[in-house]
Amino acid sequence: MNKNKLWKLVFWLGPFFLAAGLTIGLISEKWGIIPLLLTILGLVICSLWIIIQSQQSKWWQKRSTQSGTNALVATLSVLVILGLINFLGIRYHLRLDLTDSQLFTLSPQSRELVSNLPQTMKVWLFSKEQNLQDRELLDNYHRQSNKFKFEYLDPQLKPGIAEKFGVKDYGEVYLEFQNKRQLVQIINENERLSEIKLTTRLQQITSSTTAKVYFLQGHGEHPLTASKGAISQAIQGLTDKNLTTSALNLAEQPQVPDDATVIVVAGPKKELLTGEVIALQNYLNRGGNLLLMIDPNTDPKIDTILKDWGVRLDNRLAIDTSGANLQLGPAAILVTEYGQHPITKDFGKNISVYPLTRPLEIDPVPGIESMALLKTKPYPSSWAESDQKSEKLEFNEGQDLKGPLTLGVALTRKLSNPIPTTLSNPIPTTLPNPIPTTLSNPIPTNSPSPIPTNSPSPIPTNSPSPISTNSQPTAKESRLVVFGNSNFAADGLFEQQLNGDVFLNSVSWLSQQDQQLLSIRPKEPKNRRIVISTLQANLLTIAAVFVLPLIGLGTGFVIWWKRR
């Protein structure tokens, strides 16, 4: 072997050392002595080879050198472009989910919740194996924030950590936030990690306060526990958001409890007593929050409350003919138009359904801000029908109201000064009639004389001013949300489209808690499994293994025979 061939073999070590150094450094992500030494040595050998070749001959002028240089530059350019694409892919996450139910995309509520984590949150999965579906879901959470972390752990290899969480079996998933730990679920081959459960537990463990939501009962409202026409799914949704729920009967308890954050009146069939209406007015006046869901063809006698806020319940029935292609009746309203309010701002053009609903009319009132939440489509697609008994529903000029109609509204009243709780009529000096039971100490009806002067809270006999029972406001503002329908939150319809989000976001906004996120909740993935019998499975096997191959073989034989 002569010297030239020997030197050529030596110079081939340059590209080899260079590739080896770059590979070790990029894969290990640690540029130690060995990868740096190999890279530098490869560059030196390659440089020497180029210098020697250029001195010995007109190497740069050869056509082969130019072609090789062009190929090398093109190769390096492709590698640089691929490296840049990979760098941008790692730094900026851009994913396209083409599945019908967005199986591989987190819901807006999950994304917003993780993005606003105040401190590091960690998910512990006590399992031997890492399921690809679970890992994909956890990676989606981690992409939203570096504060979301997760770790798989074998409880037998780390018994100390398992004992700290109280792990009893494989598959248990726990959340750890600050000093709090909470079980999310138990995963196995048949039940994988759920975004709904993980987001629900994450919201519960990060919430620092618990609001109390009371549901008014006693007037034919929706039951709170599972039964016909109940709203048990809505109650469970509030519980998942760390809100405490309880029933309230103002006929037995003539005053709204002091710990009430929100009062919900869900579809009363009968009218409220005068004392109950006054109690709700007093509650609003001292900074309370009220959700009214009033169905059509009902009159709960709450006009005095609504008038103060500039809301009127229309007695006509909302009609929407745009859902005819979906085999829905004209009285089932499909809403895709939402107001830019915190309750509905993230809804876009998504659908919510309201069967048998009444429109609302809003009048401006000084000191009260209002915004429509739900709007129907414009006329002729929708209108308010006055003749509800007619078999043929059609718009009648002068009697019906053209769309778009308002089906839900949110209102706010600032409480700059304490608002006294007033009675409609001042108390006369002789007190000929009994005082309503809303006073803590009722005055006897047969008292012809003024109140004694030694009373701890004397009322002047000539005082025309109203009585104030609460002079200290408990909030900076009072909020009211009104819907012309209550069935959208009932069991069965609650999980349809965005119905549950409308209800839960309304209660969360009314609770006036800044940490409550108002967005679209995660949904359960649709079950698209094909359930077939044994006979059908056998037929499919025979068709795939025998029938289809024989058809292909027969077709090929016929074509061969004709050409022959």
Coordinates of C-alpha atoms in Angstrom, one line a residue:
M1 CA 0.0 0.0 0.0
N2 CA 1.6 3.3 -1.1
K3 CA 1.6 6.6 0.9
N4 CA -1.2 8.2 -1.1
K5 CA -3.7 5.4 -0.3
L6 CA -2.6 5.4 3.3
W7 CA -3.1 9.2 3.6
K8 CA -6.6 8.9 2.0
L9 CA -7.6 6.3 4.6
V10 CA -6.3 8.5 7.4
F11 CA -8.2 11.5 6.1
W12 CA -11.4 9.5 6.1
L13 CA -11.1 9.5 9.9
G14 CA -12.0 13.2 9.8
P15 CA -15.7 12.9 8.8
F16 CA -15.9 9.8 11.1
F17 CA -14.6 11.7 14.2
L18 CA -16.8 14.7 13.4
A19 CA -20.0 12.6 13.0
A20 CA -19.2 10.7 16.2
G21 CA -18.5 13.8 18.3
L22 CA -21.7 15.6 17.1
T23 CA -23.8 12.4 17.7
I24 CA -22.5 11.9 21.2
G25 CA -23.0 15.5 22.2
L26 CA -26.5 15.9 20.7
I27 CA -27.9 12.6 22.1
S28 CA -26.5 12.9 25.6
E29 CA -27.0 16.7 25.7
K30 CA -23.7 16.9 27.6
W31 CA -20.8 18.4 25.7
G32 CA -18.0 16.8 27.8
I33 CA -14.3 16.2 26.9
I34 CA -14.9 13.2 24.6
P35 CA -17.5 14.7 22.2
L36 CA -15.6 18.0 22.1
L37 CA -12.3 16.3 21.4
L38 CA -13.8 14.1 18.7
T39 CA -15.5 17.1 17.0
I40 CA -12.4 19.2 17.1
L41 CA -10.2 16.4 15.8
G42 CA -12.6 15.7 13.0
L43 CA -12.6 19.4 11.9
V44 CA -8.8 19.6 12.0
I45 CA -8.4 16.4 9.8
C46 CA -11.0 17.6 7.3
S47 CA -9.3 21.1 7.1
L48 CA -5.9 19.5 6.6
W49 CA -7.3 17.3 3.8
I50 CA -8.8 20.3 2.0
I51 CA -5.6 22.4 2.3
I52 CA -3.4 19.6 1.0
Q53 CA -5.7 18.8 -1.9
S54 CA -5.8 22.5 -2.9
Q55 CA -2.0 22.8 -2.9
Q56 CA -1.2 19.6 -4.8
S57 CA -3.5 20.2 -7.7
K58 CA -6.2 22.4 -9.1
W59 CA -8.6 20.6 -6.9
W60 CA -11.1 23.5 -6.6
Q61 CA -11.4 23.8 -10.4
K62 CA -12.3 20.2 -11.0
R63 CA -15.9 19.5 -12.1
S64 CA -16.1 16.7 -9.5
T65 CA -15.0 19.0 -6.7
Q66 CA -17.7 21.6 -7.7
S67 CA -20.4 18.9 -7.9
G68 CA -19.3 17.5 -4.6
T69 CA -19.3 21.0 -3.0
N70 CA -22.7 21.7 -4.3
A71 CA -24.0 18.4 -3.0
L72 CA -22.4 19.1 0.4
V73 CA -23.9 22.6 0.6
A74 CA -27.3 21.3 -0.3
T75 CA -27.0 18.5 2.3
L76 CA -25.9 21.0 5.0
S77 CA -28.8 23.3 4.0
V78 CA -31.3 20.6 4.4
L79 CA -29.8 19.6 7.8
V80 CA -30.0 23.2 9.0
I81 CA -33.6 23.6 7.9
L82 CA -34.6 20.3 9.6
G83 CA -32.7 21.4 12.7
L84 CA -34.5 24.8 12.7
I85 CA -37.9 23.1 12.2
N86 CA -37.2 20.8 15.2
F87 CA -36.1 23.7 17.3
L88 CA -39.2 25.6 16.6
G89 CA -41.3 22.5 17.2
I90 CA -39.8 22.0 20.6
R91 CA -40.0 25.7 21.5
Y92 CA -43.5 26.4 20.1
H93 CA -46.1 23.6 20.3
L94 CA -48.5 23.6 17.3
R95 CA -50.8 20.6 17.1
L96 CA -53.8 19.9 14.8
D97 CA -56.5 17.7 16.2
L98 CA -58.8 16.4 13.4
T99 CA -60.9 14.1 15.6
D100 CA -64.6 14.8 15.8
S101 CA -64.7 15.3 19.6
Q102 CA -61.2 16.7 19.9
L103 CA -59.9 13.6 21.8
F104 CA -56.3 14.9 21.8
T105 CA -57.0 18.5 22.7
L106 CA -57.5 19.8 26.2
S107 CA -60.7 21.7 26.9
P108 CA -60.5 25.5 27.4
Q109 CA -61.2 25.1 31.1
S110 CA -58.3 22.6 31.5
R111 CA -55.9 24.9 29.6
E112 CA -56.9 28.0 31.5
L113 CA -56.6 26.2 34.9
V114 CA -53.2 24.8 34.2
S115 CA -51.9 28.1 32.7
N116 CA -52.9 29.9 35.9
L117 CA -51.3 27.6 38.4
P118 CA -49.9 29.7 41.3
Q119 CA -47.4 27.0 42.3
T120 CA -46.0 23.7 41.1
M121 CA -48.5 20.9 40.8
K122 CA -47.5 17.3 40.6
V123 CA -49.3 14.1 39.5
W124 CA -48.1 10.8 41.0
L125 CA -49.1 7.7 39.0
F126 CA -48.3 4.6 41.1
S127 CA -48.0 2.1 38.2
K128 CA -45.4 -0.2 36.8
E129 CA -46.1 0.6 33.1
Q130 CA -46.7 3.9 31.3
N131 CA -49.8 3.8 29.1
L132 CA -49.3 5.8 25.9
Q133 CA -52.8 7.3 26.1
D134 CA -52.3 8.5 29.7
R135 CA -48.8 9.8 28.9
E136 CA -50.2 11.8 25.9
L137 CA -52.9 13.4 28.2
L138 CA -50.3 14.3 30.8
D139 CA -48.0 15.8 28.2
N140 CA -50.8 18.0 26.9
Y141 CA -51.2 19.4 30.5
H142 CA -47.4 19.9 30.8
R143 CA -47.3 21.8 27.5
Q144 CA -49.6 24.4 29.0
S145 CA -47.3 25.2 32.0
N146 CA -44.0 24.0 33.3
K147 CA -45.6 24.1 36.8
F148 CA -47.5 21.0 35.9
K149 CA -45.4 17.9 36.5
F150 CA -46.0 14.2 36.7
E151 CA -44.1 11.1 37.6
Y152 CA -44.6 7.4 37.3
L153 CA -43.6 5.4 40.4
D154 CA -43.6 1.7 41.3
P155 CA -44.9 1.6 44.9
Q156 CA -42.8 -1.5 45.7
L157 CA -39.6 0.2 44.7
K158 CA -40.4 3.4 46.6
P159 CA -42.5 2.2 49.6
G160 CA -41.8 5.4 51.6
I161 CA -43.5 7.7 49.0
A162 CA -46.4 5.2 48.6
E163 CA -47.0 5.1 52.3
K164 CA -47.0 8.9 52.5
F165 CA -49.9 8.9 50.0
G166 CA -51.6 5.9 51.5
V167 CA -51.4 3.8 48.3
K168 CA -53.2 0.5 48.6
D169 CA -53.0 -0.9 45.0
Y170 CA -51.4 -0.4 41.6
G171 CA -53.1 2.2 39.4
E172 CA -53.8 4.9 42.0
V173 CA -53.3 8.5 40.7
Y174 CA -52.8 11.3 43.2
L175 CA -52.5 15.1 43.0
E176 CA -50.0 16.9 45.2
F177 CA -50.3 20.7 45.6
Q178 CA -48.5 22.5 48.5
N179 CA -49.2 20.3 51.5
K180 CA -52.5 18.8 50.1
R181 CA -52.8 15.4 48.5
Q182 CA -55.9 14.1 46.8
L183 CA -56.8 10.9 45.0
V184 CA -57.8 11.5 41.3
Q185 CA -58.8 8.0 40.2
I186 CA -57.7 4.4 39.9
I187 CA -56.5 3.5 36.4
N188 CA -56.4 0.0 34.8
E189 CA -56.6 -1.6 31.4
N190 CA -60.4 -0.8 31.1
E191 CA -60.3 2.7 32.6
R192 CA -57.7 5.2 31.5
L193 CA -56.8 8.6 33.0
S194 CA -59.7 11.0 32.5
E195 CA -59.3 14.7 31.7
I196 CA -62.7 15.4 33.4
K197 CA -61.6 13.8 36.7
L198 CA -58.1 15.3 36.6
T199 CA -59.3 18.8 35.9
T200 CA -62.0 18.5 38.5
R201 CA -59.6 17.4 41.2
L202 CA -57.1 20.0 40.1
Q203 CA -59.7 22.8 40.5
Q204 CA -60.8 21.5 43.9
I205 CA -57.2 21.2 45.3
T206 CA -56.2 24.7 44.2
S207 CA -59.3 26.4 45.4
S208 CA -58.8 28.2 48.8
T209 CA -62.5 29.1 49.5
T210 CA -65.8 27.3 49.4
A211 CA -69.0 29.2 48.4
K212 CA -72.4 28.2 49.6
V213 CA -75.2 27.9 47.0
Y214 CA -78.8 27.7 48.2
F215 CA -81.6 26.3 46.0
L216 CA -85.0 27.7 46.8
Q217 CA -87.6 25.0 47.4
G218 CA -91.4 24.9 48.2
H219 CA -92.9 26.2 45.0
G220 CA -92.6 23.2 42.6
E221 CA -88.9 23.9 41.8
H222 CA -86.7 21.1 40.3
P223 CA -85.7 18.5 43.0
L224 CA -82.1 18.4 44.0
T225 CA -81.7 14.7 44.2
A226 CA -82.0 12.2 41.4
S227 CA -85.7 11.9 40.4
K228 CA -88.0 12.9 37.5
G229 CA -87.2 16.5 36.5
A230 CA -84.3 16.8 39.0
I231 CA -81.2 18.9 38.7
S232 CA -78.9 16.4 40.4
Q233 CA -76.3 16.6 37.6
A234 CA -76.1 20.3 38.1
I235 CA -75.7 19.8 41.8
Q236 CA -72.8 17.4 41.2
G237 CA -71.2 19.9 38.8
L238 CA -71.3 22.6 41.5
T239 CA -69.8 20.1 44.0
D240 CA -67.0 19.3 41.5
K241 CA -66.2 23.1 41.4
N242 CA -65.8 23.1 45.2
L243 CA -69.2 24.8 45.8
T244 CA -71.4 23.7 48.6
T245 CA -75.1 23.3 47.9
S246 CA -78.2 23.2 50.2
A247 CA -81.9 23.6 50.0
L248 CA -83.6 26.7 51.3
N249 CA -87.3 27.1 52.3
L250 CA -88.0 30.8 53.0
A251 CA -91.5 30.0 54.3
E252 CA -89.9 28.2 57.3
Q253 CA -86.9 30.5 57.5
P254 CA -88.0 34.1 56.7
Q255 CA -84.5 35.4 56.1
V256 CA -81.7 34.4 53.7
P257 CA -78.8 32.8 55.7
D258 CA -75.8 35.0 56.2
D259 CA -73.5 32.4 54.6
A260 CA -75.4 32.4 51.3
T261 CA -73.1 33.3 48.4
V262 CA -75.7 32.5 45.6
I263 CA -79.5 31.8 45.7
V264 CA -80.9 29.8 42.8
V265 CA -84.6 29.8 42.0
A266 CA -84.9 26.9 39.4
G267 CA -88.3 26.7 37.7
P268 CA -90.9 27.6 40.4
K269 CA -94.4 26.4 39.4
K270 CA -96.3 28.3 42.1
E271 CA -96.1 31.9 43.3
L272 CA -93.8 33.0 46.1
L273 CA -95.2 34.5 49.3
T274 CA -94.8 38.2 49.8
G275 CA -92.4 37.6 52.7
E276 CA -90.2 35.4 50.5
V277 CA -90.0 38.0 47.8
I278 CA -89.1 40.7 50.4
A279 CA -86.4 38.3 51.8
L280 CA -84.9 38.0 48.3
Q281 CA -85.0 41.7 47.8
N282 CA -83.3 42.3 51.1
Y283 CA -80.6 39.8 50.1
L284 CA -79.9 41.5 46.9
N285 CA -79.9 44.9 48.5
R286 CA -77.1 43.9 50.9
G287 CA -74.9 42.6 48.1
G288 CA -76.4 39.1 47.4
N289 CA -76.4 37.2 44.1
L290 CA -79.5 35.6 42.6
L291 CA -80.0 33.2 39.7
L292 CA -83.6 33.1 38.4
M293 CA -84.7 30.5 35.9
I294 CA -88.4 31.1 35.1
D295 CA -90.2 28.8 32.7
P296 CA -93.0 30.1 30.3
N297 CA -96.6 30.0 31.4
T298 CA -95.6 30.4 35.1
D299 CA -96.0 33.5 37.3
P300 CA -94.0 33.2 40.6
K301 CA -94.9 36.8 41.5
I302 CA -91.4 38.2 41.5
D303 CA -92.1 41.2 39.3
T304 CA -91.1 43.6 42.1
I305 CA -87.6 42.1 42.1
L306 CA -87.3 42.1 38.3
K307 CA -88.7 45.7 38.0
D308 CA -85.9 47.0 40.2
W309 CA -83.4 45.6 37.8
G310 CA -85.2 46.5 34.6
V311 CA -86.1 43.0 33.5
R312 CA -89.5 42.0 32.3
L313 CA -90.7 38.4 31.6
D314 CA -92.5 38.1 28.3
N315 CA -95.5 35.8 28.4
R316 CA -95.0 34.7 24.8
L317 CA -93.2 31.6 23.7
A318 CA -89.9 31.7 21.8
I319 CA -90.1 30.0 18.4
D320 CA -87.1 28.9 16.4
T321 CA -87.5 27.2 13.0
S322 CA -83.8 26.8 12.3
G323 CA -83.7 23.5 14.1
A324 CA -86.2 21.8 11.7
N325 CA -83.4 20.0 9.8
L326 CA -82.2 18.5 13.2
Q327 CA -85.7 17.1 13.8
L328 CA -86.3 19.5 16.7
G329 CA -89.6 21.1 17.4
P330 CA -90.0 24.9 16.8
A331 CA -90.2 25.5 20.6
A332 CA -86.7 23.9 21.1
I333 CA -84.3 26.9 20.8
L334 CA -80.8 26.2 19.4
V335 CA -78.6 29.1 20.6
T336 CA -75.3 29.9 18.9
E337 CA -75.2 33.6 19.6
Y338 CA -73.7 34.6 22.9
G339 CA -72.9 37.9 24.6
Q340 CA -69.3 38.9 25.3
H341 CA -69.8 38.4 29.0
P342 CA -67.4 36.4 31.3
I343 CA -70.1 33.7 31.5
T344 CA -70.3 33.1 27.7
K345 CA -67.2 34.8 26.2
D346 CA -65.5 31.5 25.3
F347 CA -68.5 29.8 23.8
G348 CA -67.9 30.9 20.2
K349 CA -70.5 29.4 17.9
N350 CA -71.1 26.3 19.9
I351 CA -74.7 25.1 20.6
S352 CA -76.8 25.2 23.7
V353 CA -80.5 23.9 23.8
Y354 CA -83.5 25.5 25.5
P355 CA -86.8 23.7 25.2
L356 CA -89.9 25.8 25.9
T357 CA -88.4 29.2 26.8
R358 CA -89.8 32.7 27.2
P359 CA -88.0 35.8 26.0
L360 CA -86.9 38.6 28.3
E361 CA -87.2 42.3 27.8
I362 CA -84.5 44.7 29.3
D363 CA -85.2 48.3 30.2
P364 CA -82.3 50.6 31.2
V365 CA -82.1 51.4 34.9
P366 CA -79.7 53.9 36.3
G367 CA -76.9 52.3 38.3
I368 CA -77.4 48.8 36.8
E369 CA -75.3 47.3 34.0
S370 CA -76.8 44.6 31.9
M371 CA -75.6 42.3 29.1
A372 CA -77.5 39.7 27.1
L373 CA -76.1 36.2 27.5
L374 CA -78.3 34.2 25.0
K375 CA -79.7 35.4 21.7
T376 CA -81.9 33.7 19.1
K377 CA -81.4 34.1 15.4
P378 CA -83.0 37.1 13.7
Y379 CA -86.5 37.0 12.2
P380 CA -87.8 35.1 10.2
S381 CA -85.9 32.2 11.9
S382 CA -87.2 33.2 15.3
W383 CA -90.0 35.1 16.9
A384 CA -92.1 35.2 20.1
E385 CA -95.4 33.5 19.6
S386 CA -98.5 34.8 21.5
D387 CA -101.0 32.2 20.3
Q388 CA -99.5 29.1 21.9
K389 CA -102.6 26.9 21.4
S390 CA -102.6 27.2 17.6
E391 CA -101.5 24.0 15.8
K392 CA -99.9 26.1 13.0
L393 CA -97.2 28.5 14.4
E394 CA -96.7 31.5 12.3
F395 CA -95.8 35.1 12.8
N396 CA -98.7 37.5 13.4
E397 CA -97.9 41.2 12.9
G398 CA -99.0 43.3 15.9
Q399 CA -99.2 40.3 18.3
D400 CA -95.9 38.5 18.0
L401 CA -92.4 39.8 18.6
K402 CA -89.7 39.5 15.9
G403 CA -86.3 38.0 16.7
P404 CA -83.6 38.2 17.7
L405 CA -84.9 37.5 21.2
T406 CA -83.0 37.7 24.5
L407 CA -83.3 34.4 26.5
G408 CA -80.8 35.2 29.2
V409 CA -79.3 38.3 30.8
A410 CA -76.6 39.1 33.4
L411 CA -76.9 42.3 35.5
T412 CA -74.7 44.1 38.0
R413 CA -75.4 46.8 40.5
K414 CA -72.6 48.6 42.4
L415 CA -73.0 49.1 46.1
S416 CA -71.2 52.3 46.7
N417 CA -73.5 53.1 49.8
P418 CA -75.4 50.8 52.1
I419 CA -78.8 50.1 50.6
P420 CA -81.5 50.0 53.3
T421 CA -84.0 47.3 53.4
T422 CA -87.4 49.0 53.0
L423 CA -91.0 48.1 53.6
S424 CA -93.4 49.3 51.0
N425 CA -95.5 51.3 53.5
P426 CA -94.2 53.3 56.5
I427 CA -95.4 52.3 59.9
P428 CA -98.2 54.4 61.2
T429 CA -98.1 55.8 64.7
T430 CA -101.1 53.8 65.9
L431 CA -100.0 50.6 64.3
P432 CA -103.5 49.4 63.2
N433 CA -102.2 46.5 61.2
P434 CA -99.6 43.8 62.2
I435 CA -96.0 44.3 61.1
P436 CA -94.7 41.8 58.6
T437 CA -92.7 38.9 60.1
T438 CA -89.5 40.1 58.6
L439 CA -88.8 42.1 61.7
S440 CA -87.0 40.3 64.4
N441 CA -89.4 41.5 67.2
P442 CA -93.0 41.9 65.8
I443 CA -95.1 44.6 67.4
P444 CA -98.4 43.5 68.9
T445 CA -101.4 44.3 66.7
N446 CA -103.5 45.7 69.4
S447 CA -101.0 48.3 70.5
P448 CA -102.9 51.7 70.2
S449 CA -100.1 53.7 71.7
P450 CA -96.6 54.6 70.4
I451 CA -93.6 52.5 71.1
P452 CA -92.3 53.0 74.7
T453 CA -89.4 55.4 74.9
N454 CA -87.3 52.9 76.8
S455 CA -87.3 50.5 73.8
P456 CA -83.7 49.6 72.9
S457 CA -84.4 50.6 69.3
P458 CA -87.1 53.3 69.5
I459 CA -89.0 54.2 66.4
P460 CA -90.2 57.8 66.3
T461 CA -93.9 58.0 66.1
N462 CA -93.8 60.7 63.4
S463 CA -91.0 58.9 61.4
P464 CA -92.0 58.5 57.7
S465 CA -88.7 57.0 56.9
P466 CA -88.2 53.3 56.1
I467 CA -86.7 50.8 58.5
S468 CA -83.2 49.7 57.9
T469 CA -82.4 46.2 58.9
N470 CA -78.9 46.0 57.5
S471 CA -76.7 49.0 57.1
Q472 CA -73.4 47.2 56.3
P473 CA -73.0 45.9 52.8
T474 CA -71.3 42.6 52.5
A475 CA -70.1 43.0 48.9
K476 CA -69.0 45.6 46.5
E477 CA -71.7 44.8 44.0
S478 CA -74.9 42.7 43.7
R479 CA -75.4 40.4 40.7
L480 CA -78.5 38.9 39.0
V481 CA -78.8 36.4 36.2
V482 CA -82.2 35.6 34.6
F483 CA -83.1 32.9 32.2
G484 CA -86.5 32.3 30.5
N485 CA -86.1 28.5 30.9
S486 CA -85.0 26.1 33.7
N487 CA -85.2 22.7 31.9
F488 CA -81.8 23.3 30.2
A489 CA -80.2 22.5 33.6
A490 CA -82.3 19.5 34.3
D491 CA -80.9 15.9 34.2
G492 CA -80.5 14.7 30.7
L493 CA -80.3 18.1 29.1
F494 CA -77.5 19.3 31.5
E495 CA -74.9 17.2 29.6
Q496 CA -76.1 18.3 26.2
Q497 CA -73.7 20.6 24.3
L498 CA -73.0 23.7 26.4
N499 CA -76.1 23.6 28.7
G500 CA -74.1 22.6 31.7
D501 CA -71.4 25.2 31.0
V502 CA -74.1 27.9 30.8
F503 CA -75.5 27.0 34.3
L504 CA -72.1 26.4 36.0
N505 CA -70.5 29.5 34.6
S506 CA -73.5 31.6 35.7
V507 CA -73.3 30.3 39.3
S508 CA -69.5 30.8 39.4
W509 CA -69.8 34.4 38.1
L510 CA -72.5 35.1 40.7
S511 CA -70.3 33.7 43.5
Q512 CA -67.9 36.6 42.8
Q513 CA -64.8 34.4 43.3
D514 CA -61.9 35.5 41.1
Q515 CA -60.4 32.0 41.1
Q516 CA -63.4 30.4 39.6
L517 CA -62.7 29.8 35.9
L518 CA -65.5 30.5 33.5
S519 CA -64.9 28.4 30.4
I520 CA -66.0 25.2 28.6
R521 CA -65.6 22.1 30.7
P522 CA -63.9 18.9 29.4
K523 CA -66.3 16.4 27.9
E524 CA -66.5 12.6 28.0
P525 CA -65.2 11.1 24.8
K526 CA -67.9 9.5 22.7
N527 CA -68.1 5.7 22.7
R528 CA -67.4 4.7 19.1
R529 CA -66.9 1.0 19.7
I530 CA -68.7 -1.4 17.3
V531 CA -70.6 -4.1 19.3
I532 CA -71.2 -7.2 17.1
S533 CA -72.4 -10.7 17.9
T534 CA -70.3 -13.9 17.5
L535 CA -72.1 -14.7 14.2
Q536 CA -71.3 -11.3 12.8
A537 CA -67.7 -11.6 13.9
N538 CA -67.4 -15.0 12.2
L539 CA -68.9 -13.7 9.0
L540 CA -66.4 -10.8 9.0
T541 CA -63.5 -13.2 9.5
I542 CA -64.7 -15.4 6.6
A543 CA -65.2 -12.4 4.3
A544 CA -61.7 -11.0 5.1
V545 CA -59.8 -14.3 5.0
F546 CA -61.5 -16.2 2.2
V547 CA -64.1 -14.2 0.2
L548 CA -62.1 -11.0 -0.6
P549 CA -58.9 -12.9 -1.6
L550 CA -61.0 -15.3 -3.8
I551 CA -62.6 -12.3 -5.5
G552 CA -59.3 -10.8 -6.2
L553 CA -57.9 -14.1 -7.5
G554 CA -60.9 -14.6 -9.7
T555 CA -60.7 -11.1 -11.1
G556 CA -57.1 -11.6 -12.0
F557 CA -57.8 -15.0 -13.6
V558 CA -60.5 -13.5 -15.8
I559 CA -58.3 -10.6 -16.9
W560 CA -55.5 -13.1 -17.7
W561 CA -57.8 -15.3 -19.7
K562 CA -59.1 -12.4 -21.8
R563 CA -55.6 -11.2 -22.6
R564 CA -54.5 -14.7 -23.5

